[in-house]
Short mmCIF file of C-alpha atoms and ligand atoms in Angstrom, two decimals:
data_model
loop_
_atom_site.label_atom_id
_atom_site.label_comp_id
_atom_site.label_asym_id
_atom_site.label_seq_id
_atom_site.Cartn_x
_atom_site.Cartn_y
_atom_site.Cartn_z
CA UNK A 1 77.71 92.80 89.55
CA UNK A 2 78.78 90.13 87.21
CA UNK A 3 76.74 86.84 87.31
CA UNK A 4 78.26 83.88 89.05
CA UNK A 5 77.53 80.38 89.96
CA UNK A 6 76.19 79.76 93.48
CA UNK A 7 76.91 76.65 95.67
CA UNK A 8 76.42 76.04 99.37
CA UNK A 9 78.49 73.02 100.52
CA UNK A 10 77.56 71.32 103.66
CA UNK A 11 81.11 69.85 104.56
CA UNK A 12 84.35 71.23 104.69
CA UNK A 13 85.82 68.76 102.14
CA UNK A 14 82.83 70.00 99.91
CA UNK A 15 83.84 73.20 100.37
CA UNK A 16 87.70 72.58 99.62
CA UNK A 17 86.81 70.72 96.50
CA UNK A 18 84.82 73.79 95.24
CA UNK A 19 87.60 76.10 96.10
CA UNK A 20 90.19 73.77 94.47
CA UNK A 21 87.84 74.06 91.40
CA UNK A 22 88.02 77.84 91.35
CA UNK A 23 85.20 78.93 93.56
CA UNK A 24 85.69 82.01 95.93
CA UNK A 25 84.77 81.21 99.49
CA UNK A 26 82.19 83.41 101.09
CA UNK A 27 81.01 83.52 104.55
CA UNK A 28 78.98 86.50 106.04
CA UNK A 29 79.63 88.30 102.47
CA UNK A 30 80.06 91.64 104.13
CA UNK A 31 83.32 92.42 102.29
CA UNK A 32 83.36 89.98 99.51
CA UNK A 33 79.93 91.13 98.11
CA UNK A 34 81.09 94.92 98.59
CA UNK A 35 84.21 94.06 96.41
CA UNK A 36 81.94 92.47 93.80
CA UNK A 37 79.60 95.24 93.50
CA UNK A 38 82.54 97.75 93.35
CA UNK A 39 83.91 95.76 90.27
CA UNK A 40 87.21 94.67 92.36
CA UNK A 41 86.41 91.04 92.68
CA UNK A 42 84.47 89.24 89.93
CA UNK A 43 84.28 85.47 91.01
CA UNK A 44 82.72 83.34 88.40
CA UNK A 45 81.88 80.60 91.14
CA UNK A 46 81.05 81.44 94.78
CA UNK A 47 81.18 78.65 97.57
CA UNK A 48 78.99 79.98 100.54
CA UNK A 49 80.18 78.17 103.46
CA UNK A 50 77.75 79.48 105.79
CA UNK A 51 75.75 76.17 106.54
CA UNK A 52 79.06 74.28 107.66
CA UNK A 53 78.64 73.02 110.98
CA UNK A 54 81.94 72.22 112.29
CA UNK A 55 82.93 75.81 111.71
CA UNK A 56 80.26 77.10 113.73
CA UNK A 57 80.43 78.02 117.46
CA UNK A 58 83.36 78.63 120.11
CA UNK A 59 84.28 76.75 123.35
CA UNK A 60 86.48 77.30 126.34
CA UNK A 61 87.90 74.33 127.70
CA UNK A 62 89.96 74.56 131.01
CA UNK A 63 93.27 73.25 130.24
CA UNK A 64 92.81 73.44 126.36
CA UNK A 65 92.42 77.16 125.92
CA UNK A 66 89.85 78.97 123.69
CA UNK A 67 88.52 77.56 120.22
CA UNK A 68 86.58 79.99 118.00
CA UNK A 69 85.00 78.37 114.80
CA UNK A 70 85.48 80.60 111.53
CA UNK A 71 82.01 81.18 111.11
CA UNK A 72 81.34 82.57 114.38
CA UNK A 73 79.66 85.95 113.82
CA UNK A 74 81.59 88.66 115.51
CA UNK A 75 78.64 89.87 117.74
CA UNK A 76 78.54 86.23 119.22
CA UNK A 77 81.89 86.84 120.82
CA UNK A 78 81.37 90.57 121.56
CA UNK A 79 78.46 89.78 123.60
CA UNK A 80 79.56 86.72 125.42
CA UNK A 81 79.44 87.38 129.18
CA UNK A 82 81.80 84.40 129.74
CA UNK A 83 84.42 85.66 127.23
CA UNK A 84 83.98 89.12 128.56
CA UNK A 85 85.30 87.81 132.03
CA UNK A 86 88.00 85.59 130.76
CA UNK A 87 89.45 87.40 127.74
CA UNK A 88 87.82 90.87 127.76
CA UNK A 89 89.96 92.20 125.02
CA UNK A 90 87.98 90.35 122.55
CA UNK A 91 85.03 92.47 123.52
CA UNK A 92 86.90 95.52 123.64
CA UNK A 93 88.24 95.16 120.12
CA UNK A 94 84.92 94.06 118.54
CA UNK A 95 82.52 96.70 120.17
CA UNK A 96 83.88 99.70 118.18
CA UNK A 97 84.17 97.65 114.81
CA UNK A 98 82.02 98.35 112.11
CA UNK A 99 78.26 98.48 112.94
CA UNK A 100 75.91 96.14 114.74
CA UNK A 101 74.49 94.86 111.43
CA UNK A 102 78.11 94.16 110.16
CA UNK A 103 79.01 92.21 113.46
CA UNK A 104 76.01 90.19 113.11
CA UNK A 105 76.78 89.10 109.69
CA UNK A 106 80.49 89.25 109.77
CA UNK A 107 82.43 86.37 110.78
CA UNK A 108 85.50 85.79 112.44
CA UNK A 109 87.46 84.13 109.59
CA UNK A 110 86.07 86.79 107.12
CA UNK A 111 87.35 89.63 109.63
CA UNK A 112 90.65 88.19 109.69
CA UNK A 113 90.88 87.67 105.79
CA UNK A 114 89.11 91.03 104.82
CA UNK A 115 90.78 93.01 102.06
CA UNK A 116 92.51 96.35 102.87
CA UNK A 117 90.33 99.53 102.82
CA UNK A 118 92.82 101.77 100.53
CA UNK A 119 90.58 104.00 98.67
CA UNK A 120 92.55 103.46 95.35
CA UNK A 121 92.15 99.55 95.91
CA UNK A 122 88.44 99.81 96.36
CA UNK A 123 87.90 102.15 93.31
CA UNK A 124 87.87 100.29 89.97
CA UNK A 125 89.31 103.48 88.13
CA UNK A 126 92.64 102.74 89.57
CA UNK A 127 94.71 99.81 88.59
CA UNK A 128 96.91 99.94 91.23
CA UNK A 129 99.97 97.67 92.06
CA UNK A 130 98.11 95.60 94.40
CA UNK A 131 95.58 94.83 91.67
CA UNK A 132 98.50 94.02 89.19
CA UNK A 133 99.24 97.39 88.05
CA UNK A 134 102.48 99.18 88.01
CA UNK A 135 102.25 101.80 90.68
CA UNK A 136 100.82 102.55 94.05
CA UNK A 137 98.77 105.59 93.74
CA UNK A 138 98.56 106.25 97.55
CA UNK A 139 102.44 106.94 97.68
CA UNK A 140 102.17 110.07 95.44
CA UNK A 141 98.31 110.50 96.13
CA UNK A 142 96.29 110.69 99.25
CA UNK A 143 97.88 108.72 101.89
CA UNK A 144 96.01 109.90 104.96
CA UNK A 145 94.91 106.46 106.11
CA UNK A 146 98.18 104.48 105.02
CA UNK A 147 101.08 102.93 106.62
CA UNK A 148 103.68 104.68 108.92
CA UNK A 149 105.75 101.42 109.29
CA UNK A 150 106.34 98.05 107.56
CA UNK A 151 105.33 98.64 103.89
CA UNK A 152 107.14 97.91 100.67
CA UNK A 153 105.40 98.45 97.40
CA UNK A 154 101.86 98.79 98.71
CA UNK A 155 101.40 101.12 101.82
CA UNK A 156 97.83 99.87 102.83
CA UNK A 157 97.02 98.84 106.20
CA UNK A 158 95.61 95.98 107.84
CA UNK A 159 92.05 96.74 108.65
CA UNK A 160 90.84 94.15 111.32
CA UNK A 161 90.45 95.03 114.77
CA UNK A 162 90.27 91.68 116.05
CA UNK A 163 93.60 90.62 114.65
CA UNK A 164 95.88 92.72 116.94
CA UNK A 165 93.76 91.48 119.91
CA UNK A 166 93.89 88.02 119.02
CA UNK A 167 97.72 88.25 118.28
CA UNK A 168 98.39 89.78 121.36
CA UNK A 169 97.23 86.53 123.07
CA UNK A 170 99.33 84.42 120.66
CA UNK A 171 96.40 82.90 118.98
CA UNK A 172 97.03 80.11 116.18
CA UNK A 173 94.84 79.65 113.07
CA UNK A 174 94.03 76.35 111.50
CA UNK A 175 93.75 76.16 107.87
CA UNK A 176 92.55 72.93 105.66
CA UNK A 177 92.95 72.27 102.03
CA UNK A 178 93.57 69.72 99.44
CA UNK A 179 97.01 69.34 100.84
CA UNK A 180 95.92 68.74 104.24
CA UNK A 181 95.73 70.65 107.39
CA UNK A 182 98.36 73.19 108.94
CA UNK A 183 98.34 75.58 111.80
CA UNK A 184 100.29 78.73 112.17
CA UNK A 185 100.55 81.66 114.68
CA UNK A 186 97.74 84.13 113.56
CA UNK A 187 100.48 86.73 113.01
CA UNK A 188 102.13 84.66 110.06
CA UNK A 189 98.68 84.58 108.26
CA UNK A 190 99.26 88.21 107.27
CA UNK A 191 101.85 89.26 104.96
CA UNK A 192 103.07 92.50 103.58
CA UNK A 193 102.51 92.78 99.84
CA UNK A 194 105.91 92.71 98.16
CA UNK A 195 107.79 91.59 94.90
CA UNK A 196 105.60 88.89 93.51
CA UNK A 197 103.42 88.70 96.62
CA UNK A 198 100.49 90.85 95.80
CA UNK A 199 98.24 89.92 98.28
CA UNK A 200 97.78 90.47 102.05
CA UNK A 201 97.50 86.93 103.53
CA UNK A 202 99.27 83.80 103.16
CA UNK A 203 96.20 81.26 102.92
CA UNK A 204 95.81 79.51 99.52
CA UNK A 205 92.84 80.17 97.30
CA UNK A 206 91.79 76.80 97.77
CA UNK A 207 92.32 76.66 101.59
CA UNK A 208 89.75 77.20 104.21
CA UNK A 209 90.38 78.96 107.44
CA UNK A 210 88.63 76.52 110.06
CA UNK A 211 89.52 77.90 113.41
CA UNK A 212 91.15 80.16 115.74
CA UNK A 213 92.69 78.86 118.97
CA UNK A 214 94.02 80.75 121.99
CA UNK A 215 96.31 78.63 124.02
CA UNK A 216 95.60 78.10 127.63
CA UNK A 217 98.78 79.53 128.75
CA UNK A 218 97.69 82.76 127.23
CA UNK A 219 94.45 83.00 128.77
CA UNK A 220 96.09 84.28 131.97
CA UNK A 221 97.33 87.30 130.28
CA UNK A 222 96.06 90.90 131.24
CA UNK A 223 94.90 92.72 128.03
CA UNK A 224 93.60 95.99 126.89
CA UNK A 225 92.51 97.67 123.45
CA UNK A 226 92.08 101.05 122.30
CA UNK A 227 91.30 102.19 118.85
CA UNK A 228 91.41 105.56 117.47
CA UNK A 229 88.81 106.22 114.67
CA UNK A 230 87.44 109.36 112.72
CA UNK A 231 83.71 108.58 113.97
CA UNK A 232 82.62 106.86 116.87
CA UNK A 233 81.00 104.12 114.85
CA UNK A 234 81.09 102.58 111.47
CA UNK A 235 84.76 103.66 110.90
CA UNK A 236 88.08 101.54 110.58
CA UNK A 237 90.77 102.24 112.77
CA UNK A 238 93.11 105.12 111.98
CA UNK A 239 95.48 103.47 114.69
CA UNK A 240 94.33 100.58 117.10
CA UNK A 241 96.43 98.98 119.96
CA UNK A 242 96.32 95.67 121.53
CA UNK A 243 98.61 94.91 124.58
CA UNK A 244 98.87 92.05 126.76
CA UNK A 245 101.24 90.67 129.40
CA UNK A 246 101.71 88.42 132.30
CA UNK A 247 102.08 90.85 135.45
CA UNK A 248 103.86 88.85 138.28
CA UNK A 249 104.57 90.77 141.53
CA UNK A 250 103.93 94.34 139.75
CA UNK A 251 106.48 93.40 137.11
CA UNK A 252 105.85 92.94 133.29
CA UNK A 253 106.47 89.46 131.65
CA UNK A 254 106.26 88.49 127.99
CA UNK A 255 104.51 91.75 126.83
CA UNK A 256 102.89 91.89 123.53
CA UNK A 257 102.17 95.27 121.93
CA UNK A 258 100.30 94.86 118.37
CA UNK A 259 99.18 98.00 116.42
CA UNK A 260 96.52 97.89 113.84
CA UNK A 261 96.10 100.81 111.12
CA UNK A 262 99.69 101.57 110.98
CA UNK A 263 101.37 98.67 108.72
CA UNK A 264 100.09 96.26 105.96
CA UNK A 265 100.13 93.66 108.71
CA UNK A 266 99.10 93.85 112.23
CA UNK A 267 102.41 95.40 113.60
CA UNK A 268 104.36 93.85 116.70
CA UNK A 269 106.34 96.72 118.49
CA UNK A 270 108.90 94.24 119.43
CA UNK A 271 111.62 96.71 120.63
CA UNK A 272 108.79 98.35 122.86
CA UNK A 273 107.85 94.76 124.20
CA UNK A 274 111.67 94.08 125.25
CA UNK A 275 111.88 97.33 126.90
CA UNK A 276 109.03 96.30 129.29
CA UNK A 277 110.32 93.02 130.11
CA UNK A 278 111.05 92.91 133.95
CA UNK A 279 110.02 96.42 134.70
CA UNK A 280 107.20 97.59 136.66
CA UNK A 281 104.37 99.26 134.52
CA UNK A 282 104.87 102.74 135.86
CA UNK A 283 104.24 105.93 133.82
CA UNK A 284 107.77 106.10 132.73
CA UNK A 285 107.85 102.68 131.61
CA UNK A 286 104.71 103.10 129.59
CA UNK A 287 106.26 106.19 127.89
CA UNK A 288 109.40 104.57 127.10
CA UNK A 289 107.65 101.78 125.43
CA UNK A 290 105.41 104.24 123.41
CA UNK A 291 108.36 106.19 122.03
CA UNK A 292 110.32 102.89 121.29
CA UNK A 293 107.18 101.44 119.55
CA UNK A 294 107.17 104.62 116.94
CA UNK A 295 110.71 104.89 116.80
CA UNK A 296 111.18 103.32 113.19
CA UNK A 297 107.91 104.97 111.84
CA UNK A 298 108.39 106.43 108.49
CA UNK A 299 105.26 108.48 107.59
CA UNK A 300 104.06 109.35 104.00
CA UNK A 301 103.27 112.80 103.02
CA UNK A 302 99.78 112.99 104.40
CA UNK A 303 99.91 110.83 107.50
CA UNK A 304 102.45 112.17 109.84
CA UNK A 305 99.46 112.73 112.42
CA UNK A 306 99.51 108.75 112.96
CA UNK A 307 102.93 109.00 114.67
CA UNK A 308 102.08 110.94 117.78
CA UNK A 309 98.48 109.47 117.75
CA UNK A 310 99.91 105.75 117.75
CA UNK A 311 102.43 106.71 120.28
CA UNK A 312 99.81 108.23 122.80
CA UNK A 313 97.61 105.23 122.08
CA UNK A 314 100.13 102.96 123.10
CA UNK A 315 101.22 104.82 125.89
CA UNK A 316 97.53 104.80 127.08
CA UNK A 317 96.67 101.43 126.29
CA UNK A 318 99.55 100.44 128.51
CA UNK A 319 98.45 102.48 131.41
CA UNK A 320 94.94 100.80 131.28
CA UNK A 321 96.77 97.32 131.63
CA UNK A 322 98.62 98.65 134.41
C1 FAD B 401 81.27 99.83 106.42
C2 FAD B 401 82.16 98.94 107.15
C3 FAD B 401 82.93 99.17 108.21
C4 FAD B 401 83.76 98.25 108.70
N1 FAD B 401 84.55 98.47 110.05
C5 FAD B 401 85.07 97.65 110.47
C6 FAD B 401 85.78 97.98 111.52
O1 FAD B 401 85.89 99.03 112.18
N2 FAD B 401 86.77 97.03 112.30
C7 FAD B 401 87.07 95.77 111.59
O2 FAD B 401 87.80 94.91 112.12
N3 FAD B 401 86.27 95.34 110.51
C8 FAD B 401 85.24 96.35 109.96
N4 FAD B 401 84.76 95.93 108.74
C9 FAD B 401 84.97 94.82 108.34
C10 FAD B 401 84.17 93.60 108.63
O3 FAD B 401 84.20 93.34 109.90
C11 FAD B 401 84.27 92.56 107.64
O4 FAD B 401 83.61 92.75 106.74
C12 FAD B 401 83.64 91.28 108.15
O5 FAD B 401 84.18 90.76 109.34
C13 FAD B 401 83.99 90.28 107.10
O6 FAD B 401 83.49 88.97 107.65
P1 FAD B 401 82.60 88.17 106.55
O7 FAD B 401 82.27 87.06 107.09
O8 FAD B 401 81.23 88.84 105.95
O9 FAD B 401 83.51 87.80 105.30
P2 FAD B 401 83.16 87.91 103.72
O10 FAD B 401 83.11 89.07 102.94
O11 FAD B 401 82.41 86.67 103.58
O12 FAD B 401 84.76 87.11 103.40
C14 FAD B 401 85.91 88.09 103.45
C15 FAD B 401 87.08 87.53 102.80
O13 FAD B 401 87.40 86.20 103.41
C16 FAD B 401 87.46 85.11 103.01
N5 FAD B 401 86.87 84.10 103.82
C17 FAD B 401 85.91 84.44 104.62
N6 FAD B 401 85.86 83.24 105.31
C18 FAD B 401 86.61 82.53 104.92
C19 FAD B 401 87.05 81.10 105.47
N7 FAD B 401 86.66 80.61 106.67
N8 FAD B 401 88.10 80.35 104.99
C20 FAD B 401 88.69 80.98 103.78
N9 FAD B 401 88.41 82.20 103.54
C21 FAD B 401 87.41 82.88 104.05
C22 FAD B 401 86.49 85.40 101.73
O14 FAD B 401 86.84 84.61 100.46
C23 FAD B 401 87.04 86.92 101.33
O15 FAD B 401 88.14 87.16 100.59
C24 FAD B 401 83.85 96.93 108.17
C25 FAD B 401 83.17 96.47 106.96
C26 FAD B 401 82.18 97.62 106.46
C27 FAD B 401 81.56 97.38 105.34
S1 SF4 B 402 98.44 101.23 98.91
FE1 SF4 B 402 98.36 99.21 97.98
S2 SF4 B 402 96.12 99.04 97.51
FE2 SF4 B 402 96.57 101.21 97.69
S3 SF4 B 402 97.02 102.10 95.73
FE3 SF4 B 402 99.03 101.49 96.68
S4 SF4 B 402 99.36 99.40 95.99
FE4 SF4 B 402 97.06 99.84 95.77
#
């Protein structure tokens, strides 16, 4: 690891000033430090935001929805009895993520902003397109874990399990930087790398992710999450599926179907969502939606298996919702 200067700001504005001066923000460090040890990231300065009070904690206020500070450790959300009752999809998405140690150190902001897990990206010997090179090694190389939909120059997949779950609940993120504050749907934080955009998130290097909010009107949704993985623990999703809907009189309204592990961003299966609108969530509807969700899939040479896997996982997750 290359030497770096270390600062521990106490306030958001101190952290933003450090980031504006070129420091890289670090929360739990479980992803960033790995990238540094592997020679993929080499920041000269680190701003360790772990001590900033306003970024800690979460709260559920009736009428105002759920607010989750960026620094909340994943385990705190996973183990909350209150959250398990009011929005169980959060526990469902976090329990199979990483390991208990990583969920204890890892934070909500860091989870959403973690870099992708493409093995060529993580290996400093491969100067791939996303790292400023000219080619994507995965397209012709080993593409078992890569995208089947929505990719352009880079076929790496969005790795976060929490992101699809929160997007299925219409979550919004608040960012702050030298130009002030902005909010956006969590889904818009993610971008499929393309053209000059050689990154996975739209957050600027001098911005902080401050908090995630789930609006009150989304809290009444029913939700379900399923994850397929190579091992039962310490494994990223080969495919994950988060679904939510309002089910009124047995009929689906405003369905959300969001897939992880299949695209460079958490992937909204909008055609499948439309198909469910106004229908009863019976076996035929679950199957039809699952088929529609994967209709546009274009697997690479090694990851054709993800198409039936994702289709079946969508079907099962919808059945769990029912
Ligand atoms: C072996 C292993 C297995 C894993 N398995 C899974 C899995 O199955 N599912 C899953 O979802 N995740 C998995 N992870 C990822 C893990 O959840 C993340 O590493 C963790 O959540 C990152 O949080 P952190 O606070 O440590 O982030 P950090 O490493 O501190 O930061 C990650 C990135 O986010 C930026 N950042 C962090 N916080 C902020 C902020 N508030 N504002 C602006 N930028 C910020 C940092 O600059 C950095 O680029 C795994 C990780 C490992 C190492
Ligand atoms: S998929 Fe993306 S990260 Fe992986 S080698 Fe290709 S360009 Fe690089």
